[in-house]
């Protein structure tokens, strides 16, 4: 972790010798020059934060090959450079995220989004918005990420319709390491299969932190864990009328059985 250290100079072409390097964080410095092609030799690289520098030029094809690798080793899950804008400093078609550089010809540029309002301004009150209630069934997933959060993904498949109800792909929701996330969805009642995945096949626990997950359906916990390899699945719920919770409003029909006629009286 060498970010925000006012480091100058360029990235050495000897970086390719660091074959076991997995985490490369040099953002928010003043590094210049181009990105060496030798960086493409880092087959174990999983995270690269190189934004907010003065790096320029085309991203080498070998580095993009790490990003586009379909299976480990070499899954470059997070790759950030100064490739934003119509005239980016780094041309990077394979980056997972693009940022504008804060250094242009050595002068810092303040991003508009980070400019604070003057303290004399009175904030405008926003009307209170009531969150809509779920008229179907709630599905809640809680995830405590490990050291490599962007490797985590999951899918929820409705097995009644054989369609994916909702999903989270790698590197789309979980960015912060060792952080708790809670998300709730409103879904139809039915039968489901929940699958959690890890792109590097080492689960959420315990090689890289005490990560974990827990899933609740209609308020009841139906799955939890953390120690798995590439994937772990759990099925729950039912298809058809039995899928709906709550008391039934239908009543059983009442059958009236006639009484037998009285026996004749004999003298």
mmCIF file of C-alpha atoms in Angstrom:
data_model
loop_
_atom_site.group_PDB
_atom_site.id
_atom_site.type_symbol
_atom_site.label_atom_id
_atom_site.label_comp_id
_atom_site.label_asym_id
_atom_site.label_seq_id
_atom_site.Cartn_x
_atom_site.Cartn_y
_atom_site.Cartn_z
ATOM 1 C CA UNK A 1 0.000 0.000 0.000
ATOM 2 C CA UNK A 2 1.915 3.038 -1.329
ATOM 3 C CA UNK A 3 -1.000 5.350 -2.027
ATOM 4 C CA UNK A 4 -1.017 9.053 -1.145
ATOM 5 C CA UNK A 5 2.719 9.298 -0.471
ATOM 6 C CA UNK A 6 3.775 11.996 -2.992
ATOM 7 C CA UNK A 7 5.843 9.397 -4.843
ATOM 8 C CA UNK A 8 7.439 10.690 -8.052
ATOM 9 C CA UNK A 9 9.237 8.966 -10.914
ATOM 10 C CA UNK A 10 8.002 6.132 -13.096
ATOM 11 C CA UNK A 11 7.009 2.503 -12.703
ATOM 12 C CA UNK A 12 10.086 0.344 -13.191
ATOM 13 C CA UNK A 13 10.037 -2.300 -15.899
ATOM 14 C CA UNK A 14 11.387 -4.667 -13.241
ATOM 15 C CA UNK A 15 7.892 -4.843 -11.778
ATOM 16 C CA UNK A 16 7.460 -8.066 -13.734
ATOM 17 C CA UNK A 17 9.856 -9.763 -11.323
ATOM 18 C CA UNK A 18 7.281 -9.482 -8.516
ATOM 19 C CA UNK A 19 5.466 -12.608 -9.681
ATOM 20 C CA UNK A 20 3.630 -13.148 -6.382
ATOM 21 C CA UNK A 21 2.306 -9.588 -6.189
ATOM 22 C CA UNK A 22 -1.465 -9.649 -5.625
ATOM 23 C CA UNK A 23 -2.270 -6.124 -4.373
ATOM 24 C CA UNK A 24 -0.769 -3.080 -6.122
ATOM 25 C CA UNK A 25 -1.949 0.270 -4.706
ATOM 26 C CA UNK A 26 -0.051 3.342 -5.915
ATOM 27 C CA UNK A 27 -2.953 5.779 -6.382
ATOM 28 C CA UNK A 28 -2.857 9.467 -5.397
ATOM 29 C CA UNK A 29 0.828 10.022 -6.087
ATOM 30 C CA UNK A 30 2.739 11.899 -8.796
ATOM 31 C CA UNK A 31 4.043 8.987 -10.849
ATOM 32 C CA UNK A 32 4.613 9.752 -14.516
ATOM 33 C CA UNK A 33 5.537 7.957 -17.713
ATOM 34 C CA UNK A 34 3.850 4.944 -19.255
ATOM 35 C CA UNK A 35 2.764 1.653 -17.758
ATOM 36 C CA UNK A 36 5.429 -0.951 -18.575
ATOM 37 C CA UNK A 37 4.446 -4.049 -20.529
ATOM 38 C CA UNK A 38 6.263 -6.158 -17.917
ATOM 39 C CA UNK A 39 3.302 -5.572 -15.615
ATOM 40 C CA UNK A 40 1.494 -8.155 -17.733
ATOM 41 C CA UNK A 41 3.752 -10.824 -16.199
ATOM 42 C CA UNK A 42 2.080 -10.441 -12.780
ATOM 43 C CA UNK A 43 -0.115 -13.512 -13.125
ATOM 44 C CA UNK A 44 -1.278 -13.366 -9.489
ATOM 45 C CA UNK A 45 -2.303 -9.712 -9.546
ATOM 46 C CA UNK A 46 -5.852 -9.298 -8.245
ATOM 47 C CA UNK A 47 -6.159 -5.596 -7.355
ATOM 48 C CA UNK A 48 -4.460 -2.620 -9.019
ATOM 49 C CA UNK A 49 -5.210 0.974 -8.004
ATOM 50 C CA UNK A 50 -3.145 3.292 -10.210
ATOM 51 C CA UNK A 51 -5.444 6.305 -10.525
ATOM 52 C CA UNK A 52 -4.760 9.949 -9.659
ATOM 53 C CA UNK A 53 -1.222 10.022 -11.032
ATOM 54 C CA UNK A 54 0.401 11.479 -14.133
ATOM 55 C CA UNK A 55 0.666 8.182 -15.975
ATOM 56 C CA UNK A 56 -0.047 8.348 -19.692
ATOM 57 C CA UNK A 57 -0.309 6.241 -22.820
ATOM 58 C CA UNK A 58 -1.886 2.966 -23.878
ATOM 59 C CA UNK A 59 -2.480 0.141 -21.430
ATOM 60 C CA UNK A 60 -0.333 -2.794 -22.577
ATOM 61 C CA UNK A 61 -2.219 -5.760 -24.030
ATOM 62 C CA UNK A 62 -0.548 -8.110 -21.566
ATOM 63 C CA UNK A 63 -2.018 -6.194 -18.634
ATOM 64 C CA UNK A 64 -5.485 -6.296 -20.183
ATOM 65 C CA UNK A 65 -5.031 -10.042 -20.621
ATOM 66 C CA UNK A 66 -4.788 -10.317 -16.827
ATOM 67 C CA UNK A 67 -8.031 -8.394 -16.484
ATOM 68 C CA UNK A 68 -9.830 -10.524 -19.082
ATOM 69 C CA UNK A 69 -8.652 -13.858 -17.703
ATOM 70 C CA UNK A 70 -11.680 -16.049 -17.045
ATOM 71 C CA UNK A 71 -10.299 -18.090 -14.157
ATOM 72 C CA UNK A 72 -7.528 -17.899 -11.553
ATOM 73 C CA UNK A 73 -4.637 -17.403 -11.407
ATOM 74 C CA UNK A 74 -4.558 -13.977 -12.966
ATOM 75 C CA UNK A 75 -7.996 -12.681 -12.067
ATOM 76 C CA UNK A 76 -7.459 -8.933 -12.011
ATOM 77 C CA UNK A 77 -10.773 -8.155 -10.363
ATOM 78 C CA UNK A 78 -10.252 -4.438 -9.660
ATOM 79 C CA UNK A 79 -8.235 -2.304 -12.049
ATOM 80 C CA UNK A 80 -8.443 1.508 -11.748
ATOM 81 C CA UNK A 81 -6.490 4.099 -13.754
ATOM 82 C CA UNK A 82 -6.879 7.688 -14.999
ATOM 83 C CA UNK A 83 -8.882 6.694 -18.062
ATOM 84 C CA UNK A 84 -11.957 8.929 -17.635
ATOM 85 C CA UNK A 85 -13.042 11.694 -20.004
ATOM 86 C CA UNK A 86 -13.039 12.256 -23.734
ATOM 87 C CA UNK A 87 -9.257 12.691 -23.775
ATOM 88 C CA UNK A 88 -8.024 10.324 -21.056
ATOM 89 C CA UNK A 89 -4.440 10.271 -19.899
ATOM 90 C CA UNK A 90 -4.425 6.473 -19.960
ATOM 91 C CA UNK A 91 -6.249 4.587 -22.700
ATOM 92 C CA UNK A 92 -7.532 1.501 -20.923
ATOM 93 C CA UNK A 93 -10.406 -0.463 -22.496
ATOM 94 C CA UNK A 94 -10.083 -3.193 -19.873
ATOM 95 C CA UNK A 95 -10.127 -1.146 -16.652
ATOM 96 C CA UNK A 96 -12.882 -1.902 -14.152
ATOM 97 C CA UNK A 97 -13.141 1.795 -13.227
ATOM 98 C CA UNK A 98 -11.857 5.048 -14.703
ATOM 99 C CA UNK A 99 -10.941 8.177 -12.755
ATOM 100 C CA UNK A 100 -9.741 11.631 -13.816
ATOM 101 C CA UNK A 101 -6.226 12.546 -12.763
ATOM 102 C CA UNK A 102 -5.898 15.170 -10.009
ATOM 103 C CA UNK A 103 -2.560 16.235 -11.495
ATOM 104 C CA UNK A 104 -2.331 18.021 -14.825
ATOM 105 C CA UNK A 105 1.129 19.402 -15.633
ATOM 106 C CA UNK A 106 1.911 19.265 -11.923
ATOM 107 C CA UNK A 107 -1.037 21.383 -10.753
ATOM 108 C CA UNK A 108 -3.740 19.863 -8.563
ATOM 109 C CA UNK A 109 -7.286 20.058 -9.893
ATOM 110 C CA UNK A 110 -10.214 20.012 -7.467
ATOM 111 C CA UNK A 111 -13.034 17.797 -8.604
ATOM 112 C CA UNK A 112 -16.449 19.456 -8.587
ATOM 113 C CA UNK A 113 -18.008 16.614 -6.672
ATOM 114 C CA UNK A 114 -15.602 17.078 -3.777
ATOM 115 C CA UNK A 115 -16.004 20.846 -3.426
ATOM 116 C CA UNK A 116 -17.618 21.665 -0.085
ATOM 117 C CA UNK A 117 -20.428 24.217 0.173
ATOM 118 C CA UNK A 118 -19.686 27.431 2.066
ATOM 119 C CA UNK A 119 -20.637 27.145 5.729
ATOM 120 C CA UNK A 120 -22.853 30.231 5.436
ATOM 121 C CA UNK A 121 -25.293 28.395 3.187
ATOM 122 C CA UNK A 122 -28.353 27.022 4.865
ATOM 123 C CA UNK A 123 -29.078 23.485 3.743
ATOM 124 C CA UNK A 124 -32.471 22.924 2.183
ATOM 125 C CA UNK A 125 -34.677 20.487 4.024
ATOM 126 C CA UNK A 126 -35.941 17.593 1.963
ATOM 127 C CA UNK A 127 -39.431 16.200 2.464
ATOM 128 C CA UNK A 128 -39.576 12.917 4.289
ATOM 129 C CA UNK A 129 -40.246 10.027 1.945
ATOM 130 C CA UNK A 130 -41.894 6.924 3.291
ATOM 131 C CA UNK A 131 -40.275 3.721 2.082
ATOM 132 C CA UNK A 132 -42.751 1.468 0.285
ATOM 133 C CA UNK A 133 -43.628 -1.726 2.106
ATOM 134 C CA UNK A 134 -43.084 -5.090 0.480
ATOM 135 C CA UNK A 135 -46.416 -6.491 -0.677
ATOM 136 C CA UNK A 136 -44.863 -9.862 -1.581
ATOM 137 C CA UNK A 137 -41.999 -11.544 0.341
ATOM 138 C CA UNK A 138 -38.800 -9.949 1.600
ATOM 139 C CA UNK A 139 -35.393 -11.394 0.725
ATOM 140 C CA UNK A 140 -32.472 -10.072 2.782
ATOM 141 C CA UNK A 141 -28.793 -10.804 2.346
ATOM 142 C CA UNK A 142 -26.100 -9.727 4.793
ATOM 143 C CA UNK A 143 -22.474 -10.014 3.709
ATOM 144 C CA UNK A 144 -19.328 -9.362 5.712
ATOM 145 C CA UNK A 145 -16.606 -9.074 3.088
ATOM 146 C CA UNK A 146 -13.129 -10.504 3.433
ATOM 147 C CA UNK A 147 -9.910 -8.877 2.243
ATOM 148 C CA UNK A 148 -10.879 -9.371 -1.428
ATOM 149 C CA UNK A 149 -14.473 -8.056 -1.579
ATOM 150 C CA UNK A 150 -14.885 -7.755 -5.345
ATOM 151 C CA UNK A 151 -14.495 -11.523 -5.742
ATOM 152 C CA UNK A 152 -17.902 -12.058 -4.098
ATOM 153 C CA UNK A 153 -21.062 -12.445 -6.190
ATOM 154 C CA UNK A 154 -24.411 -14.192 -5.850
ATOM 155 C CA UNK A 155 -27.554 -15.194 -7.734
ATOM 156 C CA UNK A 156 -31.116 -15.908 -6.667
ATOM 157 C CA UNK A 157 -32.970 -18.184 -9.104
ATOM 158 C CA UNK A 158 -36.739 -18.653 -8.997
ATOM 159 C CA UNK A 159 -37.014 -22.411 -9.547
ATOM 160 C CA UNK A 160 -40.767 -22.138 -10.166
ATOM 161 C CA UNK A 161 -40.128 -20.105 -13.337
ATOM 162 C CA UNK A 162 -36.472 -21.132 -13.901
ATOM 163 C CA UNK A 163 -35.495 -17.473 -14.118
ATOM 164 C CA UNK A 164 -32.954 -15.403 -12.219
ATOM 165 C CA UNK A 165 -34.877 -13.244 -9.773
ATOM 166 C CA UNK A 166 -31.952 -10.989 -8.813
ATOM 167 C CA UNK A 167 -28.163 -11.180 -8.737
ATOM 168 C CA UNK A 168 -24.950 -9.328 -7.927
ATOM 169 C CA UNK A 169 -21.982 -9.768 -10.255
ATOM 170 C CA UNK A 170 -18.332 -9.605 -9.137
ATOM 171 C CA UNK A 171 -16.916 -6.106 -8.715
ATOM 172 C CA UNK A 172 -20.324 -4.396 -8.764
ATOM 173 C CA UNK A 173 -21.483 -4.083 -5.146
ATOM 174 C CA UNK A 174 -18.778 -5.176 -2.734
ATOM 175 C CA UNK A 175 -15.716 -2.920 -2.878
ATOM 176 C CA UNK A 176 -14.650 -2.338 0.739
ATOM 177 C CA UNK A 177 -12.728 -5.045 2.588
ATOM 178 C CA UNK A 178 -13.894 -6.296 5.991
ATOM 179 C CA UNK A 179 -17.163 -4.369 5.700
ATOM 180 C CA UNK A 180 -20.753 -5.360 6.513
ATOM 181 C CA UNK A 181 -23.381 -4.962 3.776
ATOM 182 C CA UNK A 182 -27.133 -5.478 4.129
ATOM 183 C CA UNK A 183 -29.524 -5.448 1.161
ATOM 184 C CA UNK A 184 -33.243 -6.230 1.065
ATOM 185 C CA UNK A 185 -35.338 -7.118 -1.983
ATOM 186 C CA UNK A 186 -39.071 -7.570 -2.493
ATOM 187 C CA UNK A 187 -39.698 -10.776 -4.456
ATOM 188 C CA UNK A 188 -42.684 -13.004 -5.293
ATOM 189 C CA UNK A 189 -43.359 -15.922 -2.998
ATOM 190 C CA UNK A 190 -42.034 -19.141 -4.486
ATOM 191 C CA UNK A 191 -39.191 -21.653 -4.491
ATOM 192 C CA UNK A 192 -35.646 -20.342 -4.836
ATOM 193 C CA UNK A 193 -32.028 -21.433 -5.058
ATOM 194 C CA UNK A 194 -29.489 -18.989 -3.670
ATOM 195 C CA UNK A 195 -25.864 -19.378 -4.785
ATOM 196 C CA UNK A 196 -22.933 -17.354 -3.470
ATOM 197 C CA UNK A 197 -19.712 -17.373 -5.496
ATOM 198 C CA UNK A 198 -16.061 -16.451 -5.046
ATOM 199 C CA UNK A 199 -14.066 -15.929 -8.238
ATOM 200 C CA UNK A 200 -10.788 -17.011 -6.627
ATOM 201 C CA UNK A 201 -12.252 -20.199 -5.139
ATOM 202 C CA UNK A 202 -11.346 -19.383 -1.542
ATOM 203 C CA UNK A 203 -14.741 -18.374 -0.115
ATOM 204 C CA UNK A 204 -15.286 -15.610 2.413
ATOM 205 C CA UNK A 205 -13.526 -17.230 5.360
ATOM 206 C CA UNK A 206 -10.955 -17.729 6.659
ATOM 207 C CA UNK A 207 -7.747 -17.408 4.619
ATOM 208 C CA UNK A 208 -8.229 -13.680 4.000
ATOM 209 C CA UNK A 209 -10.368 -12.540 6.919
ATOM 210 C CA UNK A 210 -13.470 -13.676 8.833
ATOM 211 C CA UNK A 211 -15.994 -13.021 6.069
ATOM 212 C CA UNK A 212 -19.505 -14.448 6.201
ATOM 213 C CA UNK A 213 -23.002 -14.245 4.739
ATOM 214 C CA UNK A 214 -26.566 -14.785 5.927
ATOM 215 C CA UNK A 215 -29.788 -14.963 3.912
ATOM 216 C CA UNK A 216 -33.351 -14.480 5.190
ATOM 217 C CA UNK A 217 -36.559 -15.256 3.293
ATOM 218 C CA UNK A 218 -39.819 -13.797 4.585
ATOM 219 C CA UNK A 219 -38.092 -12.922 7.845
ATOM 220 C CA UNK A 220 -36.646 -16.403 8.475
ATOM 221 C CA UNK A 221 -32.940 -17.189 8.064
ATOM 222 C CA UNK A 222 -32.543 -19.870 5.399
ATOM 223 C CA UNK A 223 -28.801 -19.857 4.689
ATOM 224 C CA UNK A 224 -25.536 -18.749 6.251
ATOM 225 C CA UNK A 225 -21.853 -19.510 6.093
ATOM 226 C CA UNK A 226 -18.500 -18.298 4.862
ATOM 227 C CA UNK A 227 -16.237 -21.315 4.469
ATOM 228 C CA UNK A 228 -16.645 -22.629 0.931
ATOM 229 C CA UNK A 229 -14.532 -22.882 -2.207
ATOM 230 C CA UNK A 230 -15.910 -21.441 -5.430
ATOM 231 C CA UNK A 231 -19.630 -21.597 -4.705
ATOM 232 C CA UNK A 232 -22.268 -22.661 -2.181
ATOM 233 C CA UNK A 233 -25.993 -23.113 -2.840
ATOM 234 C CA UNK A 234 -29.119 -23.346 -0.691
ATOM 235 C CA UNK A 235 -32.724 -23.996 -1.789
ATOM 236 C CA UNK A 236 -35.827 -22.855 0.054
ATOM 237 C CA UNK A 237 -39.486 -21.971 -0.456
ATOM 238 C CA UNK A 238 -42.291 -23.723 -2.318
ATOM 239 C CA UNK A 239 -44.098 -23.304 -5.625
ATOM 240 C CA UNK A 240 -47.862 -22.971 -5.851
ATOM 241 C CA UNK A 241 -50.383 -21.841 -3.244
ATOM 242 C CA UNK A 242 -48.307 -23.327 -0.415
ATOM 243 C CA UNK A 243 -45.625 -20.725 -1.170
ATOM 244 C CA UNK A 244 -47.695 -17.932 0.348
ATOM 245 C CA UNK A 245 -47.401 -17.282 4.035
ATOM 246 C CA UNK A 246 -50.120 -16.310 6.462
ATOM 247 C CA UNK A 247 -53.388 -17.947 7.407
ATOM 248 C CA UNK A 248 -55.554 -19.384 4.692
ATOM 249 C CA UNK A 249 -58.880 -17.655 4.039
ATOM 250 C CA UNK A 250 -60.490 -20.713 2.478
ATOM 251 C CA UNK A 251 -62.803 -22.808 4.642
ATOM 252 C CA UNK A 252 -63.490 -26.518 4.394
ATOM 253 C CA UNK A 253 -67.032 -27.247 3.085
ATOM 254 C CA UNK A 254 -69.457 -28.532 5.679
ATOM 255 C CA UNK A 255 -71.157 -31.814 4.846
ATOM 256 C CA UNK A 256 -74.570 -32.339 6.408
ATOM 257 C CA UNK A 257 -75.267 -35.978 7.174
ATOM 258 C CA UNK A 258 -79.030 -36.675 7.486
ATOM 259 C CA UNK A 259 -80.191 -38.415 10.608
ATOM 260 C CA UNK A 260 -81.524 -41.926 10.095
ATOM 261 C CA UNK A 261 -85.323 -42.246 10.207
ATOM 262 C CA UNK A 262 -86.784 -43.451 13.461
ATOM 263 C CA UNK A 263 -87.274 -47.223 13.830
ATOM 264 C CA UNK A 264 -90.909 -48.389 13.517
ATOM 265 C CA UNK A 265 -92.553 -49.231 16.771
ATOM 266 C CA UNK A 266 -93.747 -52.858 17.227
ATOM 267 C CA UNK A 267 -96.516 -53.796 19.625
#
